[in-house]
């Protein structure tokens, strides 16, 4: 089999891992070396599904000893199998990089022989790139669940980012769908990576000459809609990962029906894109808008509203907090206004030091007044606010406003940031 | 007194000298135009003489009063070549020098907002070069990349490419403005190619000017591009939003299968 045929199989097999980010690392180039990492990450292309391509995302091999029901590469699935040689992966990465196709490599693999053996293969490639080829572009390696602590720590010396995919948001459902896996085999490498990063930062305070350790941190992925886990369960898990394990990103991957024969899995016609989009919006609220999980979903509302974005639906559940005066309220409150994003909130804080802002100013700064007008007051005569309408009417007003032809998962763009 | 029109050579340095002259002559021109723009009727003309030292003095004044970031806003907004951008920048600078402190935060002030928006637009275009530029290796080993950005922003990207691709020699060429930069593993120099071995429209190298291995890498990249998409999630509108069609002619992955 030639490289082209292998690439066909092994990129196809890797595509369901949605992580595409190349951000978070500013690894510099070295004398006679190739490449560097751009702190903010750079997208290089966009596929027909509108997702960004930043890294060459491939599996080393799609042979796998595991039989996880939700995975296209499961042992029992009848798909063509292939495996790259080290040289093939290295040459492809370097040559794609030199042509400005990619920021670097995202390498994962099916499990061959055992977890340690597989992890060794991935490390070996990263080592070749870093040492033999002085490659300083971005490398994202999969940390294989069940691999030893020593190997995970070694991987961290070559990778910019490591990720362990949790995939299924609750342990019981993971057990059901992936009998070869368990939560502790996933959580352990996460902890080792976190400890490695903590130790690195500690050492770094003493000396600037110590080698980097996973400078772009770690991420994980949750599959959405393969199991009956609620949005509340999903977001609670994500939030605790951000808070306790310092994860840089949690990715949500709407389950693509890759296994139609297994009755443990739901029958879906299409991946649940809208739900996935709402989860990403909630994730943004957690990370950049200072929301807590309970403010987004709770016992009475364990699922996200599909019709309204989570910030808008929070505002409608809490009309007593509005309208907010943009000329006085502090930054944290500005972030609560639907239609005001992080960028515009920062602009408002800067601009109002010089003069009071009116609605025209706000529009020009990028505030979506169509939505925001019911939730704020500015340097103008007050207009009707959320307090003046019945909730049902308010809801109708806002859903009618939503652009019908819109882009369902426009937030995907931000996967790269 | 008649209204006065300033004429300058179209360079940023020239513009800074116009600012210098406006202050020293106490003028209030109705327009500041590059010499290639037809002049207005019924105005007196004043031609600016570009002088590096004066430009430097104005630049220092901008950076001293507004900080580095203000300088960046002004320079990027200038590169937008938007109609009458010089007069807009002149008003901005008067405001800056009158306030004697940075004004870039004052986003409810129309001129400040406009300059900020132009800065953002131009910076975005420069970033798109980092995203969508594609090199082809030529027969003599040099990596060649054509591009035609909307604004004249190629120079803003040179540091990025120089540090990233330090160990390969490359040419980045603006096919619309017909100039580019050549990096020979030591320094970057400005060049003009008179008899190109590439297609003037798409920048594609002629087959005989390509490195023998080039075809193979392009074929691999095209397969990757196709295979990494998820058919069930197809969304061409979203793709085009992120990757506007005007860039497609340079993209290896969007060219006809080799």
XYZ file of C-alpha atoms in Angstrom:
675
model
C 0.000 0.000 0.000
C 1.461 3.409 -0.881
C 1.467 6.530 1.300
C -1.448 8.063 -0.563
C -3.715 5.090 0.120
C -2.643 4.975 3.745
C -3.343 8.685 4.118
C -6.820 8.172 2.684
C -7.591 5.562 5.325
C -5.823 7.121 8.282
C -7.087 10.670 7.870
C -10.602 9.359 7.369
C -10.191 7.344 10.567
C -8.990 10.378 12.539
C -11.593 12.908 11.449
C -14.049 12.341 14.301
C -11.620 13.810 16.791
C -12.796 17.398 16.608
C -9.866 19.115 18.259
C -8.069 21.262 15.716
C -6.478 23.917 17.848
C -2.866 24.950 17.372
C -2.875 27.621 20.032
C -1.346 28.037 23.443
C 2.291 27.450 22.602
C 4.915 29.962 21.555
C 7.779 27.532 21.006
C 10.484 29.511 19.159
C 12.469 28.287 16.187
C 16.015 27.072 16.836
C 19.297 27.483 14.971
C 18.944 25.572 11.698
C 15.499 24.361 12.725
C 12.118 24.330 11.012
C 9.122 26.197 12.283
C 7.746 27.750 15.423
C 4.411 27.822 17.193
C 2.120 30.858 17.046
C 0.591 31.614 20.446
C -2.863 32.302 19.054
C -2.749 29.410 16.603
C -3.338 29.708 12.868
C -6.016 28.003 10.770
C -4.791 27.088 7.331
C -7.845 25.806 5.576
C -11.506 24.932 6.031
C -13.049 21.665 4.926
C -16.450 21.318 3.282
C -18.043 20.860 6.688
C -16.734 24.304 7.676
C -14.263 23.030 10.286
C -10.783 24.430 10.333
C -7.631 22.588 9.386
C -4.705 23.655 11.445
C -2.860 20.398 12.012
C -2.252 17.275 9.997
C -4.640 15.056 11.940
C -3.985 11.369 11.362
C -3.854 8.048 13.114
C -0.543 6.207 13.188
C -2.605 3.082 12.615
C -6.300 2.235 12.734
C -5.746 -1.355 13.825
C -7.218 -1.545 17.295
C -7.572 -4.223 19.941
C -10.449 -2.375 21.627
C -14.088 -2.615 20.686
C -15.654 0.677 21.747
C -19.137 0.742 20.268
C -19.112 4.465 19.390
C -15.802 4.328 17.521
C -15.419 3.832 13.795
C -12.112 2.032 14.355
C -13.470 -0.602 16.763
C -12.076 -4.097 16.337
C -15.376 -5.556 15.153
C -15.938 -2.929 12.445
C -15.256 -4.092 8.910
C -13.174 -1.195 7.559
C -9.894 -1.130 5.589
C -6.906 -1.003 7.949
C -3.499 0.561 7.471
C -0.450 1.733 9.387
C 2.136 4.389 8.588
C 5.866 4.002 8.957
C 7.658 6.546 11.125
C 9.344 7.984 8.057
C 6.071 8.475 6.229
C 4.555 10.517 9.056
C 7.719 12.556 9.572
C 8.212 13.338 5.861
C 4.609 14.279 5.380
C 4.595 16.587 8.397
C 7.789 18.353 7.355
C 6.778 18.730 3.725
C 3.273 19.943 4.498
C 4.718 22.360 7.021
C 7.281 23.780 4.606
C 4.463 24.566 2.176
C 2.461 26.402 4.845
C -0.380 23.841 4.702
C -0.324 23.193 8.458
C 0.842 24.362 11.874
C 2.011 20.890 12.777
C 0.950 17.353 13.558
C -1.918 15.897 15.575
C -1.117 12.238 16.010
C -3.365 9.626 17.510
C -3.576 5.874 17.077
C -5.623 2.741 17.462
C -4.351 0.530 20.262
C -1.908 -2.078 18.974
C -0.583 -4.790 21.312
C -1.107 -2.658 24.424
C -1.317 0.904 25.640
C 2.402 1.292 26.395
C 3.505 -0.040 23.038
C 1.139 2.373 21.256
C 2.284 5.321 23.329
C 5.907 4.481 22.543
C 5.158 4.623 18.822
C 3.675 8.109 19.117
C 6.560 9.372 21.235
C 9.021 7.945 18.767
C 7.581 10.013 15.938
C 7.528 13.195 18.003
C 11.143 12.557 18.993
C 12.179 12.095 15.361
C 10.536 15.357 14.431
C 11.959 17.325 17.324
C 15.473 15.880 17.457
C 16.450 14.554 14.015
C 14.602 17.259 12.074
C 14.719 20.129 14.571
C 11.007 20.602 14.015
C 9.601 23.369 16.213
C 6.066 23.487 14.842
C 3.088 22.359 16.864
C 2.740 18.737 17.968
C -0.424 17.428 19.577
C -0.164 13.843 20.800
C -2.877 11.607 22.085
C -2.088 10.290 25.574
C -3.197 6.686 25.377
C -5.432 5.614 28.291
C -3.635 2.941 30.280
C -0.118 3.994 29.262
C 2.496 4.212 32.010
C 3.324 7.373 33.885
C 6.911 7.397 32.550
C 5.716 7.360 28.952
C 3.142 10.085 29.490
C 5.827 12.237 31.090
C 8.177 11.571 28.206
C 5.482 12.530 25.674
C 5.094 15.851 27.462
C 8.700 16.722 26.663
C 8.056 16.663 22.907
C 4.404 17.619 22.569
C 2.892 21.094 22.710
C -0.416 19.629 23.714
C -1.536 16.255 25.037
C -5.094 15.019 25.121
C -6.895 12.074 26.630
C -10.414 11.637 25.352
C -13.051 10.855 27.957
C -15.592 10.384 25.118
C -18.535 9.255 27.263
C -19.633 11.761 29.923
C -20.644 9.246 32.614
C -18.729 6.238 33.854
C -21.661 3.805 33.743
C -22.317 4.546 30.097
C -18.616 4.332 29.254
C -18.500 0.884 30.846
C -21.482 -0.157 28.774
C -20.133 1.023 25.421
C -16.404 0.511 25.926
C -15.877 -2.607 28.028
C -12.074 -2.384 27.589
C -11.909 1.098 29.099
C -12.637 2.588 32.473
C -12.608 6.051 33.953
C -9.479 5.565 36.009
C -7.415 4.689 32.909
C -8.493 8.031 31.450
C -8.248 10.131 34.571
C -4.775 8.882 35.587
C -2.897 10.238 32.541
C -4.787 13.505 32.891
C -3.516 13.832 36.430
C 0.053 12.973 35.424
C -0.019 15.616 32.708
C -1.369 18.199 35.123
C 1.309 17.346 37.679
C 3.970 17.524 34.981
C 2.809 20.998 33.982
C 2.663 22.153 37.606
C 6.181 20.874 38.263
C 7.466 22.476 35.092
C 6.053 25.838 36.105
C 7.605 25.474 39.547
C 11.035 24.640 38.080
C 10.695 27.379 35.541
C 10.560 29.936 38.307
C 14.049 28.860 39.329
C 15.596 28.519 35.891
C 14.601 29.461 32.358
C 16.717 26.763 30.799
C 14.627 23.721 31.615
C 12.962 21.935 28.678
C 9.328 22.764 27.886
C 6.604 20.438 29.147
C 3.301 20.434 27.201
C 3.279 24.244 26.931
C -0.198 24.299 25.369
C -1.696 22.167 28.133
C -4.193 19.382 27.699
C -7.639 18.930 26.214
C -10.281 16.239 25.985
C -13.352 15.336 23.978
C -16.882 14.293 24.920
C -19.196 12.578 22.474
C -22.670 14.085 22.511
C -25.816 12.102 21.869
C -24.404 8.567 21.866
C -25.614 8.108 25.433
C -28.584 9.577 27.336
C -26.397 11.868 29.484
C -27.974 15.271 30.064
C -26.460 18.638 29.199
C -26.200 19.266 32.908
C -24.075 16.140 33.390
C -21.911 17.095 30.438
C -21.376 20.686 31.521
C -20.744 19.745 35.143
C -18.016 17.388 34.004
C -16.523 20.043 31.720
C -16.616 22.671 34.423
C -14.874 20.435 36.945
C -12.210 19.592 34.351
C -11.561 23.286 33.797
C -11.453 24.040 37.480
C -9.650 21.046 38.932
C -7.551 19.645 36.100
C -6.639 22.942 34.370
C -7.826 21.670 31.011
C -7.370 24.152 28.189
C -10.289 22.854 26.181
C -13.141 20.393 26.341
C -14.410 19.525 22.882
C -17.949 18.349 22.205
C -18.419 16.024 19.283
C -21.976 15.379 18.105
C -22.213 11.617 17.684
C -21.942 10.631 14.072
C -23.831 7.382 13.457
C -20.829 5.169 12.738
C -22.379 2.024 14.174
C -25.843 1.178 12.948
C -25.967 -2.431 14.056
C -25.401 -1.992 17.764
C -28.631 -1.619 19.744
C -26.798 0.004 22.657
C -26.544 3.105 20.500
C -29.346 5.423 19.411
C -30.480 5.601 15.805
C -29.662 9.117 14.579
C -30.155 10.416 11.103
C -27.658 13.233 11.546
C -25.243 14.232 14.272
C -26.980 16.506 16.853
C -25.402 19.709 15.554
C -27.706 22.176 17.281
C -27.155 20.584 20.664
C -23.421 20.536 20.086
C -23.547 24.239 19.201
C -25.470 25.102 22.381
C -22.907 23.170 24.423
C -20.059 25.132 22.864
C -21.891 28.370 23.638
C -22.278 27.232 27.245
C -18.618 26.256 27.352
C -17.774 29.810 26.287
C -19.977 31.155 29.073
C -18.019 29.022 31.538
C -14.602 30.027 30.299
C -14.948 33.655 29.241
C -18.208 35.010 30.665
C -17.807 34.037 34.329
C -20.918 31.850 34.401
C -21.248 28.816 36.643
C -22.875 25.579 35.493
C -25.888 26.119 37.762
C -26.639 29.403 36.080
C -26.773 27.681 32.703
C -28.503 24.399 33.529
C -29.961 23.126 36.803
C -32.185 20.454 38.268
C -35.355 21.910 36.802
C -33.690 22.669 33.450
C -31.140 19.882 32.885
C -31.168 20.422 29.108
C -30.198 23.525 27.155
C -32.846 25.411 25.264
C -32.447 24.536 21.577
C -34.240 27.659 20.391
C -32.398 30.293 22.375
C -28.716 30.568 23.129
C -27.840 29.822 26.758
C -27.064 33.416 27.675
C -30.377 34.647 26.347
C -32.222 31.903 28.110
C -30.417 32.749 31.363
C -31.509 36.372 30.932
C -35.119 35.370 30.382
C -35.089 33.214 33.520
C -33.649 36.169 35.478
C -35.440 39.291 34.225
C -34.993 40.995 37.607
C -31.249 41.502 36.846
C -32.008 43.696 33.850
C -31.840 46.242 32.314
C -28.156 46.909 32.964
C -26.754 50.420 32.589
C -23.813 50.152 30.190
C -22.378 53.453 31.353
C -22.102 52.349 34.973
C -22.196 48.573 35.376
C -18.877 46.855 35.913
C -17.315 44.512 33.367
C -18.704 41.344 34.986
C -22.250 42.590 34.640
C -21.734 43.775 31.073
C -20.815 40.204 30.192
C -24.293 39.105 31.271
C -26.072 41.216 28.660
C -27.249 39.121 25.688
C -25.735 40.582 22.536
C -22.653 41.919 24.320
C -19.573 39.772 23.794
C -16.182 39.812 25.487
C -14.784 42.151 22.839
C -17.603 44.652 23.012
C -17.683 44.550 26.828
C -13.999 45.490 26.857
C -14.578 48.224 24.308
C -17.452 49.624 26.364
C -15.289 49.781 29.484
C -12.580 51.658 27.576
C -14.814 54.011 25.633
C -17.091 55.122 28.476
C -14.133 56.640 30.347
C -14.168 59.365 27.724
C -17.886 59.974 27.214
C -21.293 58.426 27.843
C -22.334 55.876 25.261
C -25.574 55.838 23.297
C -27.130 53.031 21.277
C -25.518 54.218 18.071
C -22.071 53.971 19.689
C -22.896 50.483 20.920
C -24.026 49.290 17.498
C -20.848 50.592 15.922
C -18.755 48.799 18.531
C -20.346 45.527 17.539
C -23.087 45.071 20.139
C -26.046 43.144 18.679
C -28.668 45.708 19.625
C -31.463 43.600 18.182
C -31.080 41.394 21.233
C -29.287 43.667 23.657
C -31.848 46.497 23.589
C -34.222 44.689 25.962
C -31.477 44.155 28.505
C -29.597 47.436 28.740
C -29.989 51.140 29.199
C -27.605 53.734 27.815
C -27.384 57.469 27.373
C -30.857 57.672 25.861
C -34.508 57.734 26.838
C -35.348 54.278 28.166
C -37.075 51.900 25.746
C -39.173 48.885 26.786
C -37.047 46.296 28.557
C -37.404 42.648 29.475
C -39.194 43.788 32.652
C -42.034 45.282 30.641
C -43.044 42.153 28.748
C -44.520 38.822 29.712
C -41.889 36.056 29.418
C -43.821 34.222 26.662
C -44.035 37.387 24.578
C -40.352 38.124 25.127
C -39.483 34.641 23.948
C -41.542 35.029 20.811
C -39.935 38.369 20.107
C -36.437 36.958 20.419
C -36.947 33.736 18.507
C -38.534 35.688 15.655
C -35.398 37.780 15.611
C -33.093 34.845 15.132
C -31.766 34.793 11.627
C -33.448 31.892 9.925
C -30.865 31.056 7.321
C -28.037 31.423 9.835
C -25.034 29.259 10.248
C -25.872 26.481 12.672
C -22.505 25.944 14.243
C -20.725 29.175 13.542
C -18.954 28.768 16.851
C -16.879 26.050 15.314
C -14.597 28.796 14.130
C -13.584 29.397 17.655
C -12.371 25.847 18.063
C -9.088 27.127 16.859
C -8.695 29.997 19.235
C -8.089 82.438 1.025
C -8.446 79.497 -1.329
C -8.731 75.998 0.062
C -5.558 74.013 -0.281
C -4.865 70.486 -1.459
C -1.758 68.567 -0.382
C -0.040 66.248 -2.853
C 2.426 63.641 -1.648
C 4.216 60.603 -3.073
C 1.783 58.029 -1.713
C 4.198 56.460 0.778
C 3.662 56.364 4.517
C 6.822 58.410 4.946
C 5.435 60.942 2.510
C 2.218 61.118 4.494
C 4.111 61.750 7.734
C 5.947 64.599 5.983
C 2.599 66.021 4.919
C 1.627 66.048 8.601
C 4.898 67.817 9.393
C 4.267 70.474 6.764
C 0.648 70.987 7.790
C 1.809 71.848 11.285
C 4.747 74.010 10.285
C 2.764 75.920 7.609
C -0.376 76.079 9.773
C -2.453 74.744 6.883
C -5.821 73.052 6.990
C -5.942 71.175 3.688
C -9.242 69.947 2.255
C -7.492 66.906 0.821
C -4.214 65.031 1.043
C -3.765 62.992 -2.103
C -1.059 60.796 -3.595
C 0.275 62.358 -6.792
C -1.360 59.706 -8.983
C -4.848 60.745 -7.873
C -6.221 63.453 -10.219
C -6.152 66.759 -8.406
C -9.233 68.698 -7.404
C -10.415 71.724 -9.352
C -10.401 75.118 -7.656
C -7.858 74.353 -4.972
C -4.376 75.624 -4.432
C -1.808 72.840 -4.582
C 1.022 72.163 -2.238
C 3.481 69.367 -3.011
C 5.069 67.607 -0.078
C 8.739 66.718 -0.333
C 9.466 63.426 1.371
C 12.244 63.611 3.882
C 13.175 60.684 6.093
C 14.243 62.798 9.027
C 10.990 64.775 9.182
C 8.961 61.583 8.840
C 10.920 60.154 11.754
C 10.165 63.208 13.890
C 6.428 62.938 13.267
C 6.519 59.188 13.921
C 8.362 59.721 17.197
C 5.775 62.301 18.184
C 2.940 59.850 17.508
C 4.567 57.048 19.477
C 5.593 59.343 22.323
C 2.074 60.737 22.701
C -0.001 57.671 21.876
C 2.316 54.714 22.414
C 3.425 51.957 20.026
C -0.116 50.700 19.597
C -1.362 54.060 18.334
C 1.454 54.018 15.791
C 0.314 50.586 14.668
C -3.297 51.760 14.321
C -2.225 54.729 12.217
C 0.092 52.720 9.981
C -2.356 49.881 9.362
C -5.221 52.293 8.720
C -2.991 54.104 6.226
C -2.349 50.824 4.393
C -6.091 50.404 3.841
C -5.791 52.992 1.018
C -9.402 53.860 1.778
C -10.543 56.998 -0.008
C -9.482 60.108 1.925
C -7.882 58.046 4.688
C -5.151 60.711 4.897
C -7.620 63.397 5.970
C -9.163 61.012 8.491
C -5.713 60.254 9.932
C -4.879 63.954 9.979
C -7.998 64.665 12.059
C -7.088 61.760 14.343
C -3.583 63.145 14.823
C -4.829 66.650 15.574
C -7.110 65.135 18.195
C -4.214 63.095 19.590
C -1.799 66.020 19.789
C -4.478 68.256 21.257
C -5.304 65.739 24.015
C -1.599 65.004 24.585
C -2.414 61.428 25.634
C -3.524 58.216 23.921
C -7.013 58.511 22.463
C -7.348 55.028 20.965
C -9.699 54.022 23.808
C -12.181 56.745 22.968
C -14.202 54.507 20.694
C -17.319 56.647 20.806
C -15.348 59.388 19.011
C -16.134 58.730 15.314
C -12.609 59.267 13.916
C -11.053 57.034 16.541
C -13.563 54.284 15.895
C -13.073 54.549 12.130
C -9.285 54.282 12.445
C -9.684 51.341 14.797
C -11.990 49.593 12.329
C -9.583 50.152 9.443
C -6.741 48.860 11.592
C -8.728 45.718 12.311
C -9.630 45.152 8.665
C -6.058 45.548 7.493
C -4.643 43.376 10.263
C -7.153 40.668 9.396
C -6.019 40.730 5.784
C -2.403 40.351 6.902
C -3.398 37.420 9.097
C -5.083 35.786 6.121
C -1.735 35.716 4.373
C -0.377 33.653 7.257
C -3.361 31.343 6.878
C -3.812 30.925 3.152
C -0.376 31.447 1.633
C 0.860 28.264 -0.056
C 4.390 27.499 -1.154
C 5.345 25.393 -4.143
C 8.890 24.136 -4.361
C 10.500 25.182 -7.611
C 13.041 23.180 -9.604
C 15.954 25.095 -8.056
C 14.713 24.334 -4.539
C 13.295 27.755 -3.679
C 9.795 27.766 -2.151
C 7.551 30.118 -4.090
C 4.248 31.599 -2.899
C 2.038 34.016 -4.837
C -0.617 36.153 -3.157
C -2.691 39.224 -3.935
C -3.943 40.707 -0.681
C -6.615 43.381 -0.815
C -4.235 45.804 0.907
C -0.503 46.227 0.559
C 0.281 44.159 3.655
C 2.899 41.660 2.504
C 5.652 43.531 4.400
C 3.737 43.039 7.669
C 4.101 39.261 7.377
C 7.825 38.998 6.660
C 8.986 38.543 10.234
C 6.594 35.664 10.668
C 7.806 33.812 7.590
C 11.422 34.630 8.212
C 11.519 33.102 11.660
C 9.270 30.188 10.783
C 10.904 29.194 7.512
C 14.440 30.200 8.394
C 15.995 27.053 6.927
C 14.470 27.179 3.451
C 14.866 29.894 0.857
C 11.587 31.376 -0.297
C 9.904 33.999 -2.414
C 6.603 35.570 -1.435
C 5.164 37.506 -4.336
C 2.324 39.996 -4.558
C 0.966 39.257 -8.037
C -1.387 42.263 -8.014
C 1.243 44.850 -7.095
C 4.006 43.009 -8.918
C 6.649 42.941 -6.246
C 7.730 40.492 -3.622
C 10.393 39.388 -1.198
C 13.168 36.873 -1.564
C 14.787 35.174 1.411
C 18.169 33.580 0.685
C 18.716 31.965 4.129
C 20.371 35.193 5.298
C 18.339 38.275 4.543
C 15.030 39.259 2.982
C 15.172 41.549 -0.020
C 12.552 43.197 -2.159
C 12.373 41.922 -5.727
C 10.415 42.346 -8.942
C 10.039 39.456 -11.356
C 9.825 40.559 -14.965
C 9.530 37.270 -16.781
C 7.622 35.040 -14.413
C 7.676 31.245 -14.590
C 4.237 31.320 -12.944
C 0.738 31.945 -14.159
C -0.005 35.662 -13.760
C -3.561 35.021 -12.669
C -3.194 32.128 -10.201
C 0.512 32.265 -9.424
C 0.823 28.549 -10.194
C 4.318 27.503 -11.240
C 4.666 26.046 -14.721
C 5.162 22.283 -14.615
C 8.779 22.504 -15.837
C 9.597 25.084 -13.168
C 8.409 22.770 -10.386
C 10.564 20.543 -8.230
C 10.166 16.876 -9.277
C 8.681 15.953 -5.857
C 6.241 18.844 -5.719
C 3.410 17.021 -7.420
C 3.486 14.184 -4.920
C 3.074 16.465 -1.882
C 0.277 18.391 -3.521
C -1.559 15.167 -4.298
C -1.214 14.015 -0.691
C -2.468 17.329 0.631
C -5.490 17.247 -1.660
C -6.433 13.775 -0.504
C -6.046 14.834 3.102
C -8.217 17.891 2.574
C -10.966 15.751 1.075
C -10.817 12.924 3.586
C -10.717 14.951 6.757
C -14.156 16.475 6.068
C -17.200 14.768 7.589
C -19.808 14.292 4.871
C -22.753 14.239 7.293
C -21.821 17.725 8.490
C -21.380 19.325 5.087
C -21.837 23.093 5.318
C -20.421 24.950 2.338
C -21.707 28.308 3.510
C -19.721 28.040 6.713
C -16.637 26.986 4.761
C -16.921 30.024 2.521
C -17.454 32.365 5.449
C -14.133 31.374 6.923
C -12.301 30.959 3.642
C -13.590 33.536 1.148
C -13.552 32.463 -2.474
C -11.110 35.133 -3.548
C -8.319 33.119 -1.914
C -9.168 29.803 -3.525
C -7.024 30.262 -6.601
C -3.888 30.144 -4.437
C -4.941 27.179 -2.372
C -3.308 23.917 -3.349
C -6.295 22.022 -1.947
C -8.800 23.942 -4.073
C -6.909 23.586 -7.335
C -7.826 20.897 -9.863
C -6.637 17.486 -8.694
C -3.079 17.054 -9.908
